[in-house]
mmCIF file of C-alpha atoms and ligand atoms in Angstrom:
data_model
loop_
_atom_site.group_PDB
_atom_site.id
_atom_site.type_symbol
_atom_site.label_atom_id
_atom_site.label_comp_id
_atom_site.label_asym_id
_atom_site.label_seq_id
_atom_site.Cartn_x
_atom_site.Cartn_y
_atom_site.Cartn_z
ATOM 1 C CA MET A 1 21.816 -23.256 -43.757
ATOM 2 C CA ILE A 2 17.970 -24.178 -44.427
ATOM 3 C CA PRO A 3 17.978 -26.219 -47.959
ATOM 4 C CA ALA A 4 15.399 -24.545 -50.953
ATOM 5 C CA LYS A 5 13.418 -22.097 -49.149
ATOM 6 C CA THR A 6 10.813 -19.441 -51.116
ATOM 7 C CA LEU A 7 10.538 -15.918 -50.371
ATOM 8 C CA GLN A 8 7.994 -16.779 -47.875
ATOM 9 C CA THR A 9 9.731 -19.292 -45.863
ATOM 10 C CA SER A 10 12.930 -16.853 -45.719
ATOM 11 C CA LEU A 11 10.455 -14.174 -44.385
ATOM 12 C CA VAL A 12 10.262 -16.905 -41.374
ATOM 13 C CA HIS A 13 13.407 -18.654 -41.204
ATOM 14 C CA GLY A 14 16.566 -16.547 -41.711
ATOM 15 C CA ASP A 15 19.975 -17.588 -41.787
ATOM 16 C CA TYR A 16 21.740 -14.932 -39.712
ATOM 17 C CA ALA A 17 23.363 -15.911 -36.772
ATOM 18 C CA ALA A 18 24.379 -13.176 -34.641
ATOM 19 C CA PRO A 19 28.071 -13.047 -33.469
ATOM 20 C CA ALA A 20 28.943 -14.692 -30.138
ATOM 21 C CA GLY A 21 30.076 -12.595 -27.464
ATOM 22 C CA TYR A 22 28.168 -9.548 -27.523
ATOM 23 C CA ARG A 23 28.227 -7.393 -24.008
ATOM 24 C CA ALA A 24 26.980 -4.433 -22.945
ATOM 25 C CA CYS A 25 25.688 -2.613 -19.591
ATOM 26 C CA PRO A 26 21.898 -3.215 -19.969
ATOM 27 C CA ALA A 27 20.333 -6.195 -19.375
ATOM 28 C CA PRO A 28 19.019 -7.925 -22.775
ATOM 29 C CA ILE A 29 15.309 -7.772 -23.495
ATOM 30 C CA LEU A 30 14.466 -11.213 -24.584
ATOM 31 C CA ARG A 31 10.530 -12.165 -25.317
ATOM 32 C CA ALA A 32 9.270 -15.064 -26.043
ATOM 33 C CA SER A 33 6.317 -17.795 -25.824
ATOM 34 C CA THR A 34 8.143 -20.386 -27.601
ATOM 35 C CA VAL A 35 11.432 -21.424 -26.689
ATOM 36 C CA LEU A 36 13.403 -23.674 -28.965
ATOM 37 C CA PHE A 37 15.068 -27.095 -28.386
ATOM 38 C CA ASP A 38 17.699 -28.936 -29.999
ATOM 39 C CA ASN A 39 16.011 -31.803 -30.563
ATOM 40 C CA VAL A 40 13.494 -34.078 -28.499
ATOM 41 C CA ALA A 41 15.704 -35.666 -25.895
ATOM 42 C CA ASP A 42 16.594 -31.670 -25.036
ATOM 43 C CA LEU A 43 12.660 -30.993 -25.083
ATOM 44 C CA ARG A 44 12.406 -33.757 -22.613
ATOM 45 C CA ALA A 45 14.993 -33.157 -20.756
ATOM 46 C CA ARG A 46 13.911 -29.234 -20.353
ATOM 47 C CA SER A 47 10.628 -30.011 -18.061
ATOM 48 C CA ASP A 48 11.437 -28.456 -14.644
ATOM 49 C CA TRP A 49 9.783 -25.172 -15.208
ATOM 50 C CA LEU A 50 11.658 -23.787 -12.083
ATOM 51 C CA ASP A 51 14.817 -24.909 -13.008
ATOM 52 C CA ARG A 52 16.734 -21.339 -13.896
ATOM 53 C CA SER A 53 19.446 -22.861 -15.621
ATOM 54 C CA THR A 54 17.800 -23.501 -18.564
ATOM 55 C CA TYR A 55 14.543 -22.552 -20.578
ATOM 56 C CA SER A 56 11.309 -24.350 -21.417
ATOM 57 C CA TYR A 57 8.437 -22.079 -22.384
ATOM 58 C CA GLY A 58 8.564 -17.900 -22.276
ATOM 59 C CA LEU A 59 5.692 -18.153 -19.444
ATOM 60 C CA PHE A 60 8.537 -19.202 -17.145
ATOM 61 C CA GLY A 61 10.974 -16.783 -17.968
ATOM 62 C CA THR A 62 13.603 -15.437 -20.373
ATOM 63 C CA PRO A 63 17.085 -14.576 -19.485
ATOM 64 C CA THR A 64 15.739 -11.141 -18.888
ATOM 65 C CA SER A 65 13.229 -12.035 -16.115
ATOM 66 C CA TYR A 66 15.864 -14.725 -14.555
ATOM 67 C CA GLU A 67 18.188 -11.832 -14.014
ATOM 68 C CA LEU A 68 15.500 -9.687 -12.398
ATOM 69 C CA GLU A 69 14.479 -12.880 -10.346
ATOM 70 C CA ALA A 70 18.483 -13.162 -9.352
ATOM 71 C CA ARG A 71 19.070 -9.516 -8.588
ATOM 72 C CA LEU A 72 15.802 -9.076 -6.473
ATOM 73 C CA ALA A 73 16.472 -12.449 -4.710
ATOM 74 C CA GLU A 74 20.020 -11.130 -3.831
ATOM 75 C CA ILE A 75 18.637 -7.677 -2.385
ATOM 76 C CA GLU A 76 16.382 -9.224 -0.136
ATOM 77 C CA GLY A 77 18.939 -11.914 0.984
ATOM 78 C CA GLY A 78 16.832 -14.798 -0.400
ATOM 79 C CA ALA A 79 18.096 -17.564 -2.650
ATOM 80 C CA HIS A 80 14.919 -17.765 -4.801
ATOM 81 C CA CYS A 81 12.525 -15.738 -6.868
ATOM 82 C CA LEU A 82 9.311 -15.539 -8.717
ATOM 83 C CA LEU A 83 7.687 -12.637 -10.392
ATOM 84 C CA THR A 84 4.271 -11.731 -10.823
ATOM 85 C CA PRO A 85 2.056 -9.419 -12.910
ATOM 86 C CA SER A 86 1.123 -7.315 -10.044
ATOM 87 C CA GLY A 87 1.957 -6.781 -5.970
ATOM 88 C CA LEU A 88 -1.466 -8.468 -5.286
ATOM 89 C CA SER A 89 -1.027 -11.252 -7.347
ATOM 90 C CA ALA A 90 2.245 -12.041 -5.414
ATOM 91 C CA ILE A 91 0.504 -12.174 -2.259
ATOM 92 C CA ALA A 92 -2.419 -14.054 -4.087
ATOM 93 C CA MET A 93 0.479 -16.689 -5.251
ATOM 94 C CA VAL A 94 1.592 -17.149 -1.787
ATOM 95 C CA ASP A 95 -1.810 -17.825 -0.235
ATOM 96 C CA LEU A 96 -2.591 -19.962 -3.106
ATOM 97 C CA GLY A 97 0.564 -21.862 -2.991
ATOM 98 C CA LEU A 98 0.480 -22.534 1.044
ATOM 99 C CA LEU A 99 -3.138 -22.699 1.911
ATOM 100 C CA GLY A 100 -5.542 -25.710 1.334
ATOM 101 C CA GLN A 101 -8.911 -26.421 2.056
ATOM 102 C CA GLY A 102 -9.850 -25.977 5.651
ATOM 103 C CA ASP A 103 -6.684 -23.992 6.918
ATOM 104 C CA ASP A 104 -6.269 -20.853 8.680
ATOM 105 C CA VAL A 105 -4.289 -17.556 7.794
ATOM 106 C CA LEU A 106 -3.899 -14.538 9.916
ATOM 107 C CA LEU A 107 -3.428 -11.234 8.742
ATOM 108 C CA PRO A 108 -2.647 -7.843 10.695
ATOM 109 C CA ASP A 109 -5.558 -5.713 10.933
ATOM 110 C CA ASN A 110 -3.506 -3.010 8.776
ATOM 111 C CA VAL A 111 -2.688 -5.155 5.758
ATOM 112 C CA TYR A 112 -3.228 -3.959 2.509
ATOM 113 C CA SER A 113 -7.201 -4.167 1.767
ATOM 114 C CA PRO A 114 -6.967 -6.006 -0.962
ATOM 115 C CA SER A 115 -5.137 -8.866 0.552
ATOM 116 C CA ARG A 116 -7.997 -8.899 3.257
ATOM 117 C CA GLU A 117 -10.853 -9.075 0.501
ATOM 118 C CA LEU A 118 -9.009 -12.234 -0.799
ATOM 119 C CA GLY A 119 -9.085 -13.899 2.475
ATOM 120 C CA GLY A 120 -12.747 -13.167 2.550
ATOM 121 C CA TRP A 121 -13.093 -14.729 -1.268
ATOM 122 C CA LEU A 122 -10.647 -17.909 -0.112
ATOM 123 C CA THR A 123 -13.147 -18.392 2.950
ATOM 124 C CA GLU A 124 -15.982 -18.108 0.528
ATOM 125 C CA LYS A 125 -14.953 -20.089 -1.980
ATOM 126 C CA PHE A 126 -12.204 -22.742 -0.185
ATOM 127 C CA GLY A 127 -13.588 -22.916 3.403
ATOM 128 C CA ILE A 128 -9.871 -21.111 4.313
ATOM 129 C CA THR A 129 -10.370 -19.057 7.658
ATOM 130 C CA ALA A 130 -8.788 -15.366 7.325
ATOM 131 C CA ARG A 131 -8.710 -13.966 10.741
ATOM 132 C CA THR A 132 -7.238 -10.216 11.610
ATOM 133 C CA TYR A 133 -4.675 -9.809 14.424
ATOM 134 C CA ASP A 134 -3.798 -6.677 16.168
ATOM 135 C CA PRO A 135 -0.748 -5.247 14.143
ATOM 136 C CA MET A 136 1.384 -4.487 17.441
ATOM 137 C CA ALA A 137 0.239 -7.953 18.997
ATOM 138 C CA GLY A 138 3.780 -9.119 18.834
ATOM 139 C CA ALA A 139 4.436 -12.568 21.041
ATOM 140 C CA ALA A 140 0.490 -12.587 21.540
ATOM 141 C CA VAL A 141 -0.073 -13.844 18.018
ATOM 142 C CA GLN A 142 0.721 -16.991 19.603
ATOM 143 C CA GLU A 143 -2.531 -17.096 21.372
ATOM 144 C CA LEU A 144 -4.634 -16.789 18.040
ATOM 145 C CA ILE A 145 -2.617 -19.863 16.706
ATOM 146 C CA ARG A 146 -4.885 -22.628 15.696
ATOM 147 C CA PRO A 147 -3.690 -26.309 14.828
ATOM 148 C CA GLY A 148 -4.800 -25.383 11.063
ATOM 149 C CA THR A 149 -3.208 -22.215 11.017
ATOM 150 C CA ARG A 150 -0.411 -22.610 8.495
ATOM 151 C CA LEU A 151 0.378 -18.884 7.384
ATOM 152 C CA VAL A 152 0.481 -15.454 9.103
ATOM 153 C CA TRP A 153 1.049 -12.378 7.052
ATOM 154 C CA ALA A 154 2.891 -9.161 8.166
ATOM 155 C CA GLU A 155 3.390 -5.716 6.802
ATOM 156 C CA ALA A 156 6.224 -3.992 7.850
ATOM 157 C CA PRO A 157 4.775 -1.347 8.349
ATOM 158 C CA GLY A 158 0.781 -1.163 7.554
ATOM 159 C CA SER A 159 1.347 0.879 4.196
ATOM 160 C CA VAL A 160 -1.491 3.164 5.382
ATOM 161 C CA SER A 161 -1.748 3.301 9.094
ATOM 162 C CA MET A 162 2.068 2.657 9.574
ATOM 163 C CA GLU A 163 2.020 0.633 12.816
ATOM 164 C CA VAL A 164 5.500 -1.200 12.771
ATOM 165 C CA PRO A 165 5.349 -4.774 13.592
ATOM 166 C CA ASP A 166 7.577 -6.381 15.739
ATOM 167 C CA LEU A 167 8.724 -9.229 13.428
ATOM 168 C CA PRO A 168 10.879 -11.026 15.305
ATOM 169 C CA ALA A 169 8.398 -11.811 17.978
ATOM 170 C CA ILE A 170 5.600 -12.259 15.676
ATOM 171 C CA SER A 171 7.719 -14.820 13.550
ATOM 172 C CA ALA A 172 8.848 -16.688 17.003
ATOM 173 C CA ALA A 173 5.366 -17.147 17.851
ATOM 174 C CA ALA A 174 4.298 -18.537 14.832
ATOM 175 C CA HIS A 175 7.453 -20.835 14.264
ATOM 176 C CA SER A 176 6.310 -22.454 17.692
ATOM 177 C CA ARG A 177 3.357 -23.402 16.638
ATOM 178 C CA GLY A 178 4.467 -24.603 12.984
ATOM 179 C CA ALA A 179 3.177 -21.801 11.396
ATOM 180 C CA LEU A 180 5.216 -20.049 8.338
ATOM 181 C CA VAL A 181 5.319 -16.077 8.335
ATOM 182 C CA ALA A 182 4.803 -13.894 5.003
ATOM 183 C CA LEU A 183 5.839 -10.521 5.041
ATOM 184 C CA ASP A 184 4.932 -7.637 2.547
ATOM 185 C CA ASN A 185 8.310 -5.512 2.563
ATOM 186 C CA THR A 186 7.545 -3.245 -0.177
ATOM 187 C CA TRP A 187 7.370 -0.142 2.274
ATOM 188 C CA SER A 188 11.260 -0.865 2.624
ATOM 189 C CA ALA A 189 11.701 -1.857 -0.647
ATOM 190 C CA GLY A 190 13.953 -4.723 0.536
ATOM 191 C CA LEU A 191 16.633 -2.021 1.330
ATOM 192 C CA ALA A 192 15.348 -0.732 4.760
ATOM 193 C CA PHE A 193 14.283 -3.812 6.481
ATOM 194 C CA ASP A 194 15.970 -7.358 6.513
ATOM 195 C CA GLY A 195 12.695 -9.434 6.379
ATOM 196 C CA PHE A 196 14.536 -12.806 6.724
ATOM 197 C CA GLY A 197 17.011 -11.731 9.122
ATOM 198 C CA HIS A 198 13.819 -10.841 11.327
ATOM 199 C CA GLY A 199 12.086 -14.200 11.262
ATOM 200 C CA ALA A 200 10.568 -14.116 7.665
ATOM 201 C CA ASP A 201 10.044 -17.333 5.405
ATOM 202 C CA ILE A 202 8.439 -15.551 2.501
ATOM 203 C CA VAL A 203 9.057 -12.035 1.553
ATOM 204 C CA MET A 204 7.251 -10.354 -0.912
ATOM 205 C CA GLN A 205 7.307 -7.010 -2.721
ATOM 206 C CA ALA A 206 5.236 -4.727 -5.084
ATOM 207 C CA LEU A 207 7.649 -4.006 -7.749
ATOM 208 C CA THR A 208 4.879 -1.684 -8.965
ATOM 209 C CA LYS A 209 6.375 0.841 -6.562
ATOM 210 C CA TYR A 210 10.064 1.565 -5.663
ATOM 211 C CA GLN A 211 11.660 -0.683 -7.995
ATOM 212 C CA SER A 212 9.822 0.305 -10.831
ATOM 213 C CA GLY A 213 10.252 3.982 -9.827
ATOM 214 C CA GLY A 214 8.293 5.162 -12.629
ATOM 215 C CA SER A 215 4.577 4.649 -11.915
ATOM 216 C CA ASP A 216 4.348 2.817 -15.051
ATOM 217 C CA LEU A 217 4.110 -0.624 -14.707
ATOM 218 C CA LEU A 218 2.758 -3.517 -12.325
ATOM 219 C CA MET A 219 4.659 -6.218 -10.764
ATOM 220 C CA GLY A 220 5.341 -8.430 -8.079
ATOM 221 C CA ALA A 221 8.050 -10.649 -6.251
ATOM 222 C CA VAL A 222 8.206 -13.547 -3.875
ATOM 223 C CA VAL A 223 11.531 -14.290 -2.576
ATOM 224 C CA THR A 224 12.275 -17.330 -0.452
ATOM 225 C CA ARG A 225 15.381 -19.110 1.379
ATOM 226 C CA ASP A 226 14.267 -22.723 1.531
ATOM 227 C CA PRO A 227 13.990 -24.473 -1.689
ATOM 228 C CA ALA A 228 10.834 -26.786 -0.555
ATOM 229 C CA LEU A 229 9.179 -23.817 0.238
ATOM 230 C CA HIS A 230 10.272 -21.967 -3.046
ATOM 231 C CA ARG A 231 8.508 -25.081 -4.810
ATOM 232 C CA ARG A 232 5.277 -25.398 -2.991
ATOM 233 C CA ILE A 233 4.652 -21.820 -3.957
ATOM 234 C CA GLY A 234 5.859 -22.307 -7.411
ATOM 235 C CA GLN A 235 3.208 -24.746 -7.994
ATOM 236 C CA ALA A 236 0.574 -21.854 -7.760
ATOM 237 C CA HIS A 237 2.879 -19.766 -10.133
ATOM 238 C CA LEU A 238 2.572 -22.646 -12.738
ATOM 239 C CA HIS A 239 -1.076 -23.326 -12.352
ATOM 240 C CA LEU A 240 -2.107 -19.733 -12.120
ATOM 241 C CA GLY A 241 0.268 -19.052 -15.236
ATOM 242 C CA TYR A 242 1.683 -15.916 -14.013
ATOM 243 C CA GLY A 243 4.542 -14.560 -16.269
ATOM 244 C CA VAL A 244 5.658 -11.279 -16.608
ATOM 245 C CA SER A 245 7.109 -9.339 -20.226
ATOM 246 C CA ALA A 246 10.580 -9.083 -20.786
ATOM 247 C CA GLU A 247 10.090 -5.260 -21.447
ATOM 248 C CA ASP A 248 8.651 -4.597 -17.877
ATOM 249 C CA ALA A 249 11.537 -6.622 -16.293
ATOM 250 C CA TYR A 250 13.692 -4.783 -18.302
ATOM 251 C CA LEU A 251 12.180 -1.693 -17.201
ATOM 252 C CA VAL A 252 12.533 -2.675 -13.510
ATOM 253 C CA LEU A 253 16.182 -4.046 -13.864
ATOM 254 C CA ARG A 254 17.024 -0.417 -15.644
ATOM 255 C CA SER A 255 15.967 1.156 -12.494
ATOM 256 C CA LEU A 256 17.299 -0.843 -10.022
ATOM 257 C CA PRO A 257 20.951 1.065 -10.108
ATOM 258 C CA THR A 258 19.241 4.114 -8.829
ATOM 259 C CA LEU A 259 16.848 2.220 -6.151
ATOM 260 C CA LYS A 260 19.158 3.019 -2.593
ATOM 261 C CA LEU A 261 19.576 6.468 -4.354
ATOM 262 C CA ARG A 262 15.867 7.241 -4.901
ATOM 263 C CA PHE A 263 14.751 5.387 -1.973
ATOM 264 C CA GLU A 264 17.106 7.826 0.033
ATOM 265 C CA ALA A 265 15.744 10.840 -1.399
ATOM 266 C CA HIS A 266 11.962 9.848 -0.849
ATOM 267 C CA ASP A 267 13.117 9.235 2.746
ATOM 268 C CA ALA A 268 14.871 12.697 3.574
ATOM 269 C CA GLY A 269 11.821 14.311 1.585
ATOM 270 C CA ALA A 270 9.107 12.535 3.739
ATOM 271 C CA ARG A 271 11.126 13.349 6.866
ATOM 272 C CA ALA A 272 11.492 16.780 6.153
ATOM 273 C CA VAL A 273 7.774 17.011 5.252
ATOM 274 C CA ALA A 274 6.221 15.018 8.220
ATOM 275 C CA ALA A 275 8.386 16.868 10.485
ATOM 276 C CA TRP A 276 6.925 20.361 9.136
ATOM 277 C CA LEU A 277 3.381 18.696 9.593
ATOM 278 C CA GLY A 278 3.987 17.877 13.297
ATOM 279 C CA GLN A 279 4.223 21.216 14.197
ATOM 280 C CA ARG A 280 0.921 21.706 12.531
ATOM 281 C CA PRO A 281 -1.869 22.899 14.596
ATOM 282 C CA GLU A 282 -4.134 21.168 12.023
ATOM 283 C CA ILE A 283 -2.476 17.844 12.378
ATOM 284 C CA ALA A 284 -2.987 15.634 15.772
ATOM 285 C CA SER A 285 -0.500 13.243 15.022
ATOM 286 C CA VAL A 286 2.239 12.011 12.428
ATOM 287 C CA LEU A 287 2.427 8.362 11.455
ATOM 288 C CA HIS A 288 5.762 7.927 10.113
ATOM 289 C CA PRO A 289 7.925 4.900 11.406
ATOM 290 C CA ALA A 290 10.727 7.586 12.133
ATOM 291 C CA CYS A 291 8.563 10.060 14.442
ATOM 292 C CA PRO A 292 8.028 9.313 17.950
ATOM 293 C CA GLY A 293 4.217 9.387 17.950
ATOM 294 C CA CYS A 294 4.151 6.311 15.486
ATOM 295 C CA PRO A 295 2.964 3.085 16.909
ATOM 296 C CA GLY A 296 6.099 0.611 17.016
ATOM 297 C CA HIS A 297 8.489 3.301 16.531
ATOM 298 C CA GLU A 298 10.628 2.049 19.047
ATOM 299 C CA THR A 299 10.563 -1.124 16.828
ATOM 300 C CA TRP A 300 11.303 0.748 13.959
ATOM 301 C CA LYS A 301 14.586 2.226 15.376
ATOM 302 C CA ARG A 302 15.649 -1.178 16.343
ATOM 303 C CA ASP A 303 14.976 -3.246 13.081
ATOM 304 C CA PHE A 304 15.151 -0.686 10.260
ATOM 305 C CA THR A 305 17.753 1.417 8.673
ATOM 306 C CA GLY A 306 15.636 3.975 6.992
ATOM 307 C CA ALA A 307 12.275 4.792 5.906
ATOM 308 C CA GLY A 308 11.305 5.601 2.116
ATOM 309 C CA GLY A 309 8.563 8.077 1.474
ATOM 310 C CA LEU A 310 5.207 7.029 2.738
ATOM 311 C CA PHE A 311 3.502 8.059 5.979
ATOM 312 C CA SER A 312 0.164 9.535 7.174
ATOM 313 C CA VAL A 313 -0.941 11.835 9.307
ATOM 314 C CA LEU A 314 -4.527 12.236 11.311
ATOM 315 C CA PHE A 315 -5.932 15.385 11.364
ATOM 316 C CA ASP A 316 -6.960 17.155 14.647
ATOM 317 C CA PRO A 317 -10.753 15.514 15.420
ATOM 318 C CA LYS A 318 -12.169 19.372 14.797
ATOM 319 C CA TYR A 319 -11.775 18.967 10.918
ATOM 320 C CA SER A 320 -14.454 17.013 9.335
ATOM 321 C CA GLU A 321 -14.072 14.941 6.750
ATOM 322 C CA ALA A 322 -15.229 17.058 3.946
ATOM 323 C CA GLU A 323 -12.695 19.771 5.488
ATOM 324 C CA THR A 324 -9.962 17.230 5.234
ATOM 325 C CA ASP A 325 -11.233 16.239 1.538
ATOM 326 C CA ARG A 326 -11.220 20.171 0.683
ATOM 327 C CA PHE A 327 -7.217 19.865 1.791
ATOM 328 C CA VAL A 328 -6.475 17.344 -0.550
ATOM 329 C CA ASP A 329 -8.341 18.522 -3.349
ATOM 330 C CA GLY A 330 -6.465 22.231 -2.407
ATOM 331 C CA LEU A 331 -3.373 20.678 -2.967
ATOM 332 C CA ARG A 332 -1.406 21.363 -6.166
ATOM 333 C CA LEU A 333 1.720 19.683 -6.473
ATOM 334 C CA PHE A 334 0.642 16.416 -5.005
ATOM 335 C CA LYS A 335 -1.486 14.585 -7.230
ATOM 336 C CA LEU A 336 -4.402 12.317 -5.979
ATOM 337 C CA GLY A 337 -4.007 8.690 -7.048
ATOM 338 C CA TYR A 338 -3.418 5.106 -5.669
ATOM 339 C CA SER A 339 0.433 3.836 -5.347
ATOM 340 C CA TRP A 340 3.236 5.011 -4.319
ATOM 341 C CA GLY A 341 7.123 4.834 -4.844
ATOM 342 C CA GLY A 342 7.248 6.921 -7.615
ATOM 343 C CA ALA A 343 8.900 10.536 -8.779
ATOM 344 C CA ALA A 344 5.704 12.223 -8.074
ATOM 345 C CA SER A 345 4.230 12.959 -4.476
ATOM 346 C CA LEU A 346 0.746 11.838 -4.163
ATOM 347 C CA CYS A 347 -2.024 12.209 -1.444
ATOM 348 C CA LEU A 348 -4.950 10.221 -0.334
ATOM 349 C CA PRO A 349 -7.528 10.374 2.211
ATOM 350 C CA TYR A 350 -8.868 7.021 3.411
ATOM 351 C CA ARG A 351 -11.645 5.909 5.547
ATOM 352 C CA MET A 352 -10.337 3.824 7.955
ATOM 353 C CA ARG A 353 -13.337 2.473 10.101
ATOM 354 C CA ALA A 354 -14.653 0.587 6.942
ATOM 355 C CA MET A 355 -11.001 -0.763 6.159
ATOM 356 C CA ARG A 356 -10.104 -2.111 9.877
ATOM 357 C CA SER A 357 -12.046 -4.704 12.138
ATOM 358 C CA ARG A 358 -11.043 -1.793 14.875
ATOM 359 C CA TRP A 359 -9.924 1.611 14.389
ATOM 360 C CA ASP A 360 -10.191 4.237 17.373
ATOM 361 C CA GLN A 361 -8.691 7.159 16.218
ATOM 362 C CA ALA A 362 -11.167 10.192 15.992
ATOM 363 C CA GLY A 363 -9.291 12.350 13.047
ATOM 364 C CA GLN A 364 -9.075 11.770 9.482
ATOM 365 C CA LEU A 365 -6.443 9.879 8.231
ATOM 366 C CA VAL A 366 -4.446 11.199 5.199
ATOM 367 C CA ARG A 367 -1.753 9.654 3.652
ATOM 368 C CA PHE A 368 1.244 11.194 1.687
ATOM 369 C CA ASN A 369 3.852 9.515 -0.723
ATOM 370 C CA ILE A 370 6.785 11.793 -1.089
ATOM 371 C CA GLY A 371 8.153 11.796 -4.317
ATOM 372 C CA LEU A 372 11.318 13.558 -5.658
ATOM 373 C CA GLU A 373 10.350 16.733 -5.844
ATOM 374 C CA ASP A 374 12.148 19.345 -3.772
ATOM 375 C CA PRO A 375 10.324 19.379 0.023
ATOM 376 C CA ALA A 376 10.268 22.978 0.386
ATOM 377 C CA ASP A 377 7.874 23.116 -2.749
ATOM 378 C CA LEU A 378 5.823 20.029 -1.261
ATOM 379 C CA ILE A 379 6.086 21.912 2.155
ATOM 380 C CA ALA A 380 4.810 25.065 0.353
ATOM 381 C CA ASP A 381 2.125 23.285 -1.309
ATOM 382 C CA ILE A 382 0.830 21.748 1.894
ATOM 383 C CA GLN A 383 0.691 25.123 3.478
ATOM 384 C CA GLN A 384 -1.163 26.669 0.740
ATOM 385 C CA ALA A 385 -4.003 24.235 0.876
ATOM 386 C CA LEU A 386 -4.238 23.850 5.022
ATOM 387 C CA ALA A 387 -4.601 27.597 4.582
ATOM 388 C CA GLY A 388 -7.697 26.621 2.691
ATOM 389 C CA ILE A 389 -9.305 24.943 5.742
ATOM 390 C CA THR A 390 -7.488 26.217 8.805
ATOM 391 C CA ARG A 391 -9.946 27.268 11.503
ATOM 392 C CA SER A 392 -8.851 28.408 15.330
HETATM 393 C C1 LIG B 401 2.113 -2.562 0.730
HETATM 394 C C2 LIG B 401 1.387 -2.979 -0.477
HETATM 395 N N1 LIG B 401 1.628 -4.327 -1.169
HETATM 396 C C3 LIG B 401 0.990 -4.511 -2.514
HETATM 397 C C4 LIG B 401 0.404 -4.107 -3.052
HETATM 398 C C5 LIG B 401 0.021 -4.697 -4.339
HETATM 399 O O1 LIG B 401 1.034 -3.868 -5.408
HETATM 400 P P1 LIG B 401 0.085 -3.859 -7.106
HETATM 401 O O2 LIG B 401 -0.522 -2.491 -6.759
HETATM 402 O O3 LIG B 401 1.577 -4.187 -8.226
HETATM 403 O O4 LIG B 401 -0.920 -4.887 -6.983
HETATM 404 C C6 LIG B 401 0.451 -2.440 -2.506
HETATM 405 C C7 LIG B 401 -0.371 -1.539 -3.840
HETATM 406 O O5 LIG B 401 -0.772 -0.819 -3.319
HETATM 407 C C8 LIG B 401 0.939 -1.909 -1.325
HETATM 408 O O6 LIG B 401 0.437 -0.573 -1.227
#
């Protein structure tokens, strides 16, 4: 008990101590900036911000974020996890943790566009060179690796054009020349593709998508197996001052039990809609890794166990951008907006030539995120929107 308290002080320091032994199914939401120490010796002993057996400051985590880190590391088959305020900040943390002045990083030409833009910014500010490679290059990536190449990124698959990379071949090539491999594994939510098992050293997720599932928060995760690598990336986490709110971490923890069920429902819906689109005369090709026309389909069959809800189509080149825009605007159930992995289906048109160093396809690309609606209703919606532009 604290002696001689006035009411004002009592409002700050209460005597109540919760009884020990509270247990419940949900993870507790434990918020903090200040974390308390028992004495100065205790304070001095807790100086390693990456030590998850204790707490030192809210920025470095509370039991809520520690639990989420541990659960995500387990899902990906890794040992360590760092949470970041968005998927993009997770990508930036890997780059800033592993690259220094004069280093070189290779990005697939189908990389998430802000990651490519970040590469350009790193070049401008720090003299780090960021070069792109053909996502289908496989072992040929080796020819691009220079003495200063420290990192090779891959996306499995590219989240707009959907090429499925041969990650084992890319990883073997990178490792043979001393470069690390970082994988953006967001498309498969860490469920349908084993990044570490296929050669990645670092696996990154935009938790904003499937792990949240609610289209209501932004968060990223970087998972590693090697403690030294975790510590190098952890330096960037520390210096950038990245933290996540306990409420957001709780929302992801709350969504995890349904992650696989949701992912499988997205997958089934997407395959039904993709198969239907594949029969339509307006569509030149369906870029869905589980469909034979998709670049890297054979690799998907070899390495993946599922597909999720995200895929794209290329319209017949006879349809202009204005017409495919009209198609997107004509959709009623599908909404127009960025991101994916939520319950509501989304559709977006992309200007591929502006996004890629090389893009040879003639038709307009439109991307679908298949949500959790009845696929028959989604197909009916696409059908009515196509009717608005169809010509023979
Ligand atoms: C493949 C991929 N990686 C990373 C990100 C970035 O995630 P966030 O929106 O949480 O920054 C996205 C976002 O769309 C993405 O599609």
